[in-house]
PDB file of C-alpha atoms in Angstrom:
ATOM      1  CA  UNK A  10       0.121   0.208  -0.139  1.00  0.00           C
ATOM      2  CA  UNK A  11       1.265   3.176  -0.854  1.00  0.00           C
ATOM      3  CA  UNK A  12       1.174   5.907   1.361  1.00  0.00           C
ATOM      4  CA  UNK A  13      -0.834   9.118   0.201  1.00  0.00           C
ATOM      5  CA  UNK A  14       2.030  11.320   0.658  1.00  0.00           C
ATOM      6  CA  UNK A  15       4.118  14.254  -1.141  1.00  0.00           C
ATOM      7  CA  UNK A  16       7.154  12.318  -1.557  1.00  0.00           C
ATOM      8  CA  UNK A  17       4.764   9.341  -3.004  1.00  0.00           C
ATOM      9  CA  UNK A  18       3.829  11.549  -5.979  1.00  0.00           C
ATOM     10  CA  UNK A  19       3.914  11.855  -9.087  1.00  0.00           C
ATOM     11  CA  UNK A  20       3.529  15.098  -9.381  1.00  0.00           C
ATOM     12  CA  UNK A  21       6.787  15.870  -6.388  1.00  0.00           C
ATOM     13  CA  UNK A  22       9.528  16.920  -7.935  1.00  0.00           C
ATOM     14  CA  UNK A  23      13.265  16.657  -6.245  1.00  0.00           C
ATOM     15  CA  UNK A  24      15.351  16.161  -9.118  1.00  0.00           C
ATOM     16  CA  UNK A  25      14.279  19.981 -10.926  1.00  0.00           C
ATOM     17  CA  UNK A  26      17.626  22.349 -10.684  1.00  0.00           C
ATOM     18  CA  UNK A  27      15.087  24.812  -8.685  1.00  0.00           C
ATOM     19  CA  UNK A  28      13.876  22.765  -6.084  1.00  0.00           C
ATOM     20  CA  UNK A  29      14.822  23.306  -2.609  1.00  0.00           C
ATOM     21  CA  UNK A  30      18.264  22.875  -0.908  1.00  0.00           C
ATOM     22  CA  UNK A  31      16.034  21.650   2.158  1.00  0.00           C
ATOM     23  CA  UNK A  32      16.529  17.409   2.346  1.00  0.00           C
ATOM     24  CA  UNK A  33      13.551  16.207   1.839  1.00  0.00           C
ATOM     25  CA  UNK A  34      11.419  19.099  -0.111  1.00  0.00           C
ATOM     26  CA  UNK A  35      10.754  19.186  -3.562  1.00  0.00           C
ATOM     27  CA  UNK A  36       8.478  20.806  -5.965  1.00  0.00           C
ATOM     28  CA  UNK A  37       4.500  19.877  -6.894  1.00  0.00           C
ATOM     29  CA  UNK A  38       3.637  20.264 -10.021  1.00  0.00           C
ATOM     30  CA  UNK A  39      -0.081  19.367  -9.703  1.00  0.00           C
ATOM     31  CA  UNK A  40      -0.487  23.285 -10.871  1.00  0.00           C
ATOM     32  CA  UNK A  41       0.981  26.014 -12.631  1.00  0.00           C
ATOM     33  CA  UNK A  42       3.818  27.967 -11.371  1.00  0.00           C
ATOM     34  CA  UNK A  43       1.901  30.236  -8.645  1.00  0.00           C
ATOM     35  CA  UNK A  44       2.763  34.870  -9.706  1.00  0.00           C
ATOM     36  CA  UNK A  45       4.492  35.699  -6.410  1.00  0.00           C
ATOM     37  CA  UNK A  46       4.490  39.771  -6.555  1.00  0.00           C
ATOM     38  CA  UNK A  47       7.485  40.596  -4.639  1.00  0.00           C
ATOM     39  CA  UNK A  48       9.622  38.442  -7.026  1.00  0.00           C
ATOM     40  CA  UNK A  49       9.797  40.515 -10.380  1.00  0.00           C
ATOM     41  CA  UNK A  50       6.444  39.005 -11.275  1.00  0.00           C
ATOM     42  CA  UNK A  51       8.041  35.545 -12.021  1.00  0.00           C
ATOM     43  CA  UNK A  52       5.818  32.536 -11.463  1.00  0.00           C
ATOM     44  CA  UNK A  53       6.475  29.888  -8.736  1.00  0.00           C
ATOM     45  CA  UNK A  54       6.144  26.248  -8.537  1.00  0.00           C
ATOM     46  CA  UNK A  55       5.171  25.052  -4.451  1.00  0.00           C
ATOM     47  CA  UNK A  56       7.670  24.356  -2.487  1.00  0.00           C
ATOM     48  CA  UNK A  57       6.428  20.660  -0.424  1.00  0.00           C
ATOM     49  CA  UNK A  58       7.700  18.425   2.071  1.00  0.00           C
ATOM     50  CA  UNK A  59       7.844  14.638   1.036  1.00  0.00           C
ATOM     51  CA  UNK A  60       5.428  14.533   4.209  1.00  0.00           C
ATOM     52  CA  UNK A  61       2.982  17.242   2.901  1.00  0.00           C
ATOM     53  CA  UNK A  62       0.116  16.247   1.378  1.00  0.00           C
ATOM     54  CA  UNK A  63      -3.204  16.802  -0.539  1.00  0.00           C
ATOM     55  CA  UNK A  64      -6.268  16.585  -2.158  1.00  0.00           C
ATOM     56  CA  UNK A  65      -4.146  16.016  -5.761  1.00  0.00           C
ATOM     57  CA  UNK A  66      -2.258  12.648  -4.708  1.00  0.00           C
ATOM     58  CA  UNK A  67      -1.576  10.299  -7.517  1.00  0.00           C
ATOM     59  CA  UNK A  68       0.672   6.972  -7.216  1.00  0.00           C
ATOM     60  CA  UNK A  69       3.915   7.520  -8.720  1.00  0.00           C
ATOM     61  CA  UNK A  70       4.205   5.525 -12.144  1.00  0.00           C
ATOM     62  CA  UNK A  71       7.200   4.832 -14.352  1.00  0.00           C
ATOM     63  CA  UNK A  72       7.408   7.728 -17.041  1.00  0.00           C
ATOM     64  CA  UNK A  73       9.645   6.871 -19.534  1.00  0.00           C
ATOM     65  CA  UNK A  74       9.192   3.189 -20.064  1.00  0.00           C
ATOM     66  CA  UNK A  75      11.267   1.115 -21.569  1.00  0.00           C
ATOM     67  CA  UNK A  76      10.506  -2.078 -23.495  1.00  0.00           C
ATOM     68  CA  UNK A  77      11.304  -5.520 -22.070  1.00  0.00           C
ATOM     69  CA  UNK A  78      14.684  -6.671 -23.132  1.00  0.00           C
ATOM     70  CA  UNK A  79      14.125  -9.525 -25.450  1.00  0.00           C
TER      71      UNK A  79
END
């Protein structure tokens, strides 16, 4: 059984160059970036921790599936 937490969600991104340096944090890629008026009008992805959760959880799936070896 998969725990419904951000660290197990397919929308959790801890590999992006802009991901937070905090060890158990990452970016939520479910919604588009949110604009931040105090930050040059650039949009930012929400920062979440592995144990956080929300109602949009989707279990991780293999994104780049390879054909079976023959």
